[in-house]
Structure formats: structure tokens, C-alpha cells
mmCIF file of C-alpha atoms in Angstrom:
data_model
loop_
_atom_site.group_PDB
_atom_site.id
_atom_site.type_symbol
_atom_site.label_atom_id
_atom_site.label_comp_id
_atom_site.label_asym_id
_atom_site.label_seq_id
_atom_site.Cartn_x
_atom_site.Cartn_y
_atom_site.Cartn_z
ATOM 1 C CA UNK A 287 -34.701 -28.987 35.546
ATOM 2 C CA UNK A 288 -33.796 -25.222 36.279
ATOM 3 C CA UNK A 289 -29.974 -25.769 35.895
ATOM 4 C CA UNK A 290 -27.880 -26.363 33.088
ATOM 5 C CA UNK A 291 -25.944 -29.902 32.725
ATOM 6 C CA UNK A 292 -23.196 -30.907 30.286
ATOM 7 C CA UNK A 293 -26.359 -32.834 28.639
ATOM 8 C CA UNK A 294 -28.422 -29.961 28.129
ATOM 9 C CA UNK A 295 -30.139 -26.552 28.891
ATOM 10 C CA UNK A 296 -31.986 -25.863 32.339
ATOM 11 C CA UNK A 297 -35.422 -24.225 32.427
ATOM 12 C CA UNK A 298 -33.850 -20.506 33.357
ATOM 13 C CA UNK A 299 -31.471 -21.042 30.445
ATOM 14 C CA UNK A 300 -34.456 -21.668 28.077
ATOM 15 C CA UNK A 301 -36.863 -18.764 29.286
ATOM 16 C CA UNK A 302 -33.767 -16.568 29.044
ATOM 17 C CA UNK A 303 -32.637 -17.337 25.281
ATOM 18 C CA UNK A 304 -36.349 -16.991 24.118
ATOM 19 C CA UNK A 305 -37.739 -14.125 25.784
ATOM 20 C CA UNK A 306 -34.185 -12.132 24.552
ATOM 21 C CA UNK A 307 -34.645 -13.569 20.868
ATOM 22 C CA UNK A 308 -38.050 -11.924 20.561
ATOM 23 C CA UNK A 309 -37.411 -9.030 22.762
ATOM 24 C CA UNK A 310 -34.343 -8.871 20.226
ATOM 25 C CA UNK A 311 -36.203 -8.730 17.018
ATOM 26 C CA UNK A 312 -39.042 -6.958 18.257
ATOM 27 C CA UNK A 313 -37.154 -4.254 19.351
ATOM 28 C CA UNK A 314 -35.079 -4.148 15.956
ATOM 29 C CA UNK A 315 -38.556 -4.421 13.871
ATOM 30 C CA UNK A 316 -39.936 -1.070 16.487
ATOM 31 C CA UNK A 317 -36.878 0.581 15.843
ATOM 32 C CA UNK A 318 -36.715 -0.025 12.020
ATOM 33 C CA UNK A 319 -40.243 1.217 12.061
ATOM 34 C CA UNK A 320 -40.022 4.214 14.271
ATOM 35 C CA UNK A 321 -37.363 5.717 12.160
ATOM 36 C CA UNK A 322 -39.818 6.114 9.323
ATOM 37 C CA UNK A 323 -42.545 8.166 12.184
ATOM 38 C CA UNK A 324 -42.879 11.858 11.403
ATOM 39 C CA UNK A 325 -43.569 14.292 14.093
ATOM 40 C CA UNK A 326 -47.787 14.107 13.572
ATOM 41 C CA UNK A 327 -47.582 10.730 13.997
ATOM 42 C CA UNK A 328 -49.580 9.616 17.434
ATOM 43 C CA UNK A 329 -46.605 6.917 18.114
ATOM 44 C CA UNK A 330 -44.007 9.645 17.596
ATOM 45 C CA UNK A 331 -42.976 9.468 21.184
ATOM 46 C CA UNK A 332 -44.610 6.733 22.309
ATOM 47 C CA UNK A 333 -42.832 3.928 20.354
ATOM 48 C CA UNK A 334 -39.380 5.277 21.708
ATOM 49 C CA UNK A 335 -40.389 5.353 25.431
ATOM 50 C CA UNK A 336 -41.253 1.542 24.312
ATOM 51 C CA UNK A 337 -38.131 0.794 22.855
ATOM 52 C CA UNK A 338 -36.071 2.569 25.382
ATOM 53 C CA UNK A 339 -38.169 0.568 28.543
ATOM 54 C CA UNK A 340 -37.497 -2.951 26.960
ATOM 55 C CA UNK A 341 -34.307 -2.036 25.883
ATOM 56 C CA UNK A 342 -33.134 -1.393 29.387
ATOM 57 C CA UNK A 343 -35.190 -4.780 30.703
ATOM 58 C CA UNK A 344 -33.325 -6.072 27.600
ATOM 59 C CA UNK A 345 -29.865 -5.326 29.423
ATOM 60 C CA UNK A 346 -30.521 -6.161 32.228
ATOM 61 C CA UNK A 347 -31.984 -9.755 31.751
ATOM 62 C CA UNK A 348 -28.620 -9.983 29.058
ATOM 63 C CA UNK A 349 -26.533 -9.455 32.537
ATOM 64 C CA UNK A 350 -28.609 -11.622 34.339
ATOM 65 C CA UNK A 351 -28.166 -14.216 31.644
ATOM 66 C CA UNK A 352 -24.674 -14.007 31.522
ATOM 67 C CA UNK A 353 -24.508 -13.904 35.494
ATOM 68 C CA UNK A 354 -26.642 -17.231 35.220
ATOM 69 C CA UNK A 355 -24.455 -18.793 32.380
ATOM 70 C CA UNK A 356 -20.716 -18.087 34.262
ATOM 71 C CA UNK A 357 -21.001 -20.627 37.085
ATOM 72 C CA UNK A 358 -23.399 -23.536 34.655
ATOM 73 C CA UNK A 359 -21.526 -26.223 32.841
ATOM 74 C CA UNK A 360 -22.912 -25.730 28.950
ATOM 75 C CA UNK A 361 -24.166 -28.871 27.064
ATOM 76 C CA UNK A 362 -21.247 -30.336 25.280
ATOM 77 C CA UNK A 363 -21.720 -28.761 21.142
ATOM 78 C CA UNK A 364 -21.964 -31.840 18.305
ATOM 79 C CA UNK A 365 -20.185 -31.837 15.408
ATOM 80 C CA UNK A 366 -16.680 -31.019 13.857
ATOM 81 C CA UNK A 367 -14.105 -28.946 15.734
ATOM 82 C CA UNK A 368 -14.191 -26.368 13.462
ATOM 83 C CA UNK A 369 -18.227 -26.075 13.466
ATOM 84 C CA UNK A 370 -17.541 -25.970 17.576
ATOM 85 C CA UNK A 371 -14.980 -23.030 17.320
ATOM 86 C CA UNK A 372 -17.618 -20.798 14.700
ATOM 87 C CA UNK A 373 -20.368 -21.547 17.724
ATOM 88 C CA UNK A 374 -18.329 -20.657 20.097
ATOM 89 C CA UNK A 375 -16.913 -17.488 18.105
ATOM 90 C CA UNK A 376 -20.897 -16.581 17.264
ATOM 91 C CA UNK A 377 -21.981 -17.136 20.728
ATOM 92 C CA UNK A 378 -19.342 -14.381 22.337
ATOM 93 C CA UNK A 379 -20.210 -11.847 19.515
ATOM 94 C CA UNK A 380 -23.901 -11.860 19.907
ATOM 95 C CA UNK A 381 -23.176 -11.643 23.594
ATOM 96 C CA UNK A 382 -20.992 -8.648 22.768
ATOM 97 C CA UNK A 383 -23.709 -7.059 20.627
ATOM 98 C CA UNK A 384 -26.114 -8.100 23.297
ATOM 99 C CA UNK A 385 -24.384 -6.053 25.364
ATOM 100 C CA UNK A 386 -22.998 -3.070 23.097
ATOM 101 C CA UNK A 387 -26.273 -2.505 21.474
ATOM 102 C CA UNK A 388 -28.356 -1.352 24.287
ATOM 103 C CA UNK A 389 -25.402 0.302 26.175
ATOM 104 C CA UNK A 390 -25.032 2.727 23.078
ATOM 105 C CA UNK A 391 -28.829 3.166 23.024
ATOM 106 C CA UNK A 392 -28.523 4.382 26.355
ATOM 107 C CA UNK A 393 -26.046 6.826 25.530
ATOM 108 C CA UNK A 394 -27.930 8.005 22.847
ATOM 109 C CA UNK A 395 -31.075 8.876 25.054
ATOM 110 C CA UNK A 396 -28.957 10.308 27.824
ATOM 111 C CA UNK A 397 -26.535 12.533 25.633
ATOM 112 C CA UNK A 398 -28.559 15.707 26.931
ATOM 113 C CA UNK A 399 -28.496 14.644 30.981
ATOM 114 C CA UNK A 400 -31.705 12.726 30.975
ATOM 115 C CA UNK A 401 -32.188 9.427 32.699
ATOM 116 C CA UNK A 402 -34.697 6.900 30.886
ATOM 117 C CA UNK A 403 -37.887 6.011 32.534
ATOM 118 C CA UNK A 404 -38.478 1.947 32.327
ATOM 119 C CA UNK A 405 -42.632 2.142 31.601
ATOM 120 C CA UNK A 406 -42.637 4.760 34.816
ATOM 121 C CA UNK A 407 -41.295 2.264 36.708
ATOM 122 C CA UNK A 408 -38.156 3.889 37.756
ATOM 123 C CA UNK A 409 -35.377 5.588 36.161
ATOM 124 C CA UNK A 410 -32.131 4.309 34.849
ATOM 125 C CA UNK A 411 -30.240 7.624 35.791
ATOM 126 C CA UNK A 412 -27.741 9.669 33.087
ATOM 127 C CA UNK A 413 -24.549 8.464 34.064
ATOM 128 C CA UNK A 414 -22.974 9.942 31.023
ATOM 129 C CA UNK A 415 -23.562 12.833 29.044
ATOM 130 C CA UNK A 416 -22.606 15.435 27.000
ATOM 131 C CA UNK A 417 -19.976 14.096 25.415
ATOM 132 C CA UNK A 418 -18.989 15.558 22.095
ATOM 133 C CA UNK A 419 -21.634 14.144 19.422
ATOM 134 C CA UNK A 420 -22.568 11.694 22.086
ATOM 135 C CA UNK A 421 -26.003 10.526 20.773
ATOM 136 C CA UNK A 422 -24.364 10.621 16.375
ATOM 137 C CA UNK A 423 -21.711 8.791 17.409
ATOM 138 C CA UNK A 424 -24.032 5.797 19.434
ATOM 139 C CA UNK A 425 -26.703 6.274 17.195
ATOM 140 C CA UNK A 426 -24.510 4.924 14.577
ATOM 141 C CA UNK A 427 -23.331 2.316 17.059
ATOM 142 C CA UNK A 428 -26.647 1.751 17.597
ATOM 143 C CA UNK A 429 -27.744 1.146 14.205
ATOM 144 C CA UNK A 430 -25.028 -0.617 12.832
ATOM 145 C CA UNK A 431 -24.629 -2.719 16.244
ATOM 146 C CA UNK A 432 -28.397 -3.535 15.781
ATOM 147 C CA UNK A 433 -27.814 -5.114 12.108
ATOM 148 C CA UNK A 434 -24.693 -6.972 12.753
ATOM 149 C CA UNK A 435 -26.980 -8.229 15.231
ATOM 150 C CA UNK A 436 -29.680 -9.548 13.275
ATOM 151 C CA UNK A 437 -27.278 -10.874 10.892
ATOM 152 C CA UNK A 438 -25.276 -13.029 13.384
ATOM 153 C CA UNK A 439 -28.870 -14.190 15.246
ATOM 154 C CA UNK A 440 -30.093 -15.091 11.531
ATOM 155 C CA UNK A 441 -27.068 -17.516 11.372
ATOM 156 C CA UNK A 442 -27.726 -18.237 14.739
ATOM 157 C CA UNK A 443 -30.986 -20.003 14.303
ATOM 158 C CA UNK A 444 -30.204 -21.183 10.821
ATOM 159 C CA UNK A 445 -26.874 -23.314 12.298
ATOM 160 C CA UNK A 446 -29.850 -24.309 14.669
ATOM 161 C CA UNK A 447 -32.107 -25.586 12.215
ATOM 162 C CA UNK A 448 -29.413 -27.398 10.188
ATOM 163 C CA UNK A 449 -28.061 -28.822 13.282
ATOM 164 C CA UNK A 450 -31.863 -30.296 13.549
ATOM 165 C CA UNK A 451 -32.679 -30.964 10.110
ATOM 166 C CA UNK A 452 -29.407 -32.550 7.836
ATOM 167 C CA UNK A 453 -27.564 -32.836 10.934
ATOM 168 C CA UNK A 454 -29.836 -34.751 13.373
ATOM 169 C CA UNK A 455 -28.482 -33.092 16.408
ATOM 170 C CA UNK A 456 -30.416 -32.684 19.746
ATOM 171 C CA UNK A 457 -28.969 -29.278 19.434
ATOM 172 C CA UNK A 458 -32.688 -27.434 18.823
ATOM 173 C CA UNK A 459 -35.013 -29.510 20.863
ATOM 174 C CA UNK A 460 -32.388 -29.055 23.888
ATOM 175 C CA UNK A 461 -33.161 -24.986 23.367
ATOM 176 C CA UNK A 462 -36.918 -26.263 23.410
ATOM 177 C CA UNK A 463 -37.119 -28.649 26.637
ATOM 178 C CA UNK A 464 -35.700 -28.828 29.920
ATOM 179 C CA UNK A 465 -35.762 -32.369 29.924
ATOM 180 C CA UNK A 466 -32.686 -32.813 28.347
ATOM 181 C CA UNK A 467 -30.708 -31.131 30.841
ATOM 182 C CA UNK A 468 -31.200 -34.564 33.378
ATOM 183 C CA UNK A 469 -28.441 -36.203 33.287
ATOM 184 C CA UNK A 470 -27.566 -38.403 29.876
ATOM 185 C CA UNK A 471 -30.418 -36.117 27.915
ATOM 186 C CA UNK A 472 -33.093 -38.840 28.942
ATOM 187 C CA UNK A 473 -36.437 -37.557 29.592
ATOM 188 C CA UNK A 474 -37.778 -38.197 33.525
ATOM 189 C CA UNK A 475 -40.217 -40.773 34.052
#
């Protein structure tokens, strides 16, 4: 039930892909938002030491994940070869994003030396910094990173939802349950 099988998703698997989706938009919809705060504004600095902390938990359950997904067989995908390949092709650029999106928000908060604080946790330390137009050139990284992003996880769950719907696949409720990752998708007794 906690690993993956060519039949379907294991329990870590699950809890991984839904905690990042919402941690995903909600961190777009903050960031979207706190663009529009002006200096008076009591979440002025608050909702950026919020998007900063999850961002970096965001990271570092994204390398977890992948660590996780590496060594797991992946449920076999339905459908025509070509539908396959575009899956495939999404899957690897939202990992990318996944990946380049909070990396360059990281450089963007430690352009000036300054590590991040995780909710006063601990510290994710300035490894890099001061590079020339450091935090303009991530922040634009950042931005457009963040839309691409949204864009690809849009198709994402609409190729899920077709897959469901027209399609008839297992594809969705195998993202829902664990108990399709038992062998042959059957549900235990």
C-alpha cells in the first residue's frame, strides 16, 4: 500500500502529488497576491516569509519525491503511444519547473547574503549571492517559471479528467487510492 506497483500509485506517492499540487497553487495564488501589497499593508512582510517557508518545504518534499519515484516501478500509462510520449514529456517539465521555480526563488531572497528562515525553524543558508542582478534576473525566472507552471499543471489535471471522463481510464482514481497499487489494480479484501 505505501509503494508504487506497475498497477498503480502507493500511499507516499499519493500524499506526495497532492500536498505539492496545493502547496503549488497556493503558493502561486500568495505570490500573485502579494505582488499587488503596498508597503502599509500589515501582510507586507508577512506573506513573503510565508511564501519563502513553504517554498523551501516545497523543494525539499519535490527532492524527496523524486528520491521516492527513482527506485518505484510507475503504473503502466493507457492510451495511444503518442498520448504516452506528451505524459511523459509533461511529467519531466513540471518536474523541471518543480525544481527551477523554487531554486530561482531562493536566489532571489538570498541575492543580498541572507539565508531564509523556514517559519523560524532553521535557516536555509545563502549559498549564493551577489551575483550581478541576481534577484531581476530570478525574479523573472521566478515569475515566468511560476506561469509555465500553472499552465502545464492545468493540462495536467485536465489530461486527468479526460482520461476519467471520455476516456474511462483508472488513470484518476489510481492518483486517489492506494488500493490500486496491489497487484492487478484489485482492491484488498
Amino acid at each position: 500500500m505505501w509503494r508504487n506497483s506497475t498497477s498503480g500509485w502507493g500511499l507516499v506517492s499519493i500524499l506526495l502529488h497532492w500536498l505539492s499540487a496545493l502547496a503549488l497553487v497556493g503558493l502561486f495564488v500568495l505570490g500573485w497576491w502579494m505582488t499587488g501589497l503596498d508597503y502599509y499593508d500589515g501582510w507586507y512582510n508577512l506573506a513573503p516569509w510565508w511564501h519563502r517557508s513553504v517554498g523551501m518545504l516545497l523543494l525539499a518534499a519535490t527532492l524527496a519525491r523524486l528520491a521516492w519515484r527513482l527506485p518505484q516501478p510507475a503504473p503502466a500509462l493507457p492510451g495511444p503511444r503518442r498520448e504516452r510520449l506528451a505524459a511523459h514529456l509533461g511529467h519531466v517539465a513540471l518536474y523541471a519547473l518543480m525544481l527551477l521555480v523554487p531554486i530561482s526563488g531562493y536566489l532571489i531572497s538570498t541575492a543580498e547574503g541572507d539565508g531564509i528562515s523556514v517559519f523560524g525553524w532553521f535557516t536555509v543558508p545563502a549559498l549564493v549571492s551577489d551575483l550581478p542582478n541576481q534577484a531581476s534576473l530570478a525574479g523573472t525566472v521566478h515569475w515566468y517559471g511560476a506561469l509555465a507552471m500553472m499552465g502545464l499543471a492545468a493540462g495536467h489535471a485536465l489530461a486527468a479528467l479526460k482520461h476519467h471522463s471520455r476516456d474511462r481510464h483508472d488513470t484518476l482514481v489510481r492518483m486517489l487510492h492506494p488500493r490500486h497499487a496491489r497487484r492487478g489494480g484489485t482492491p484488498p479484501p
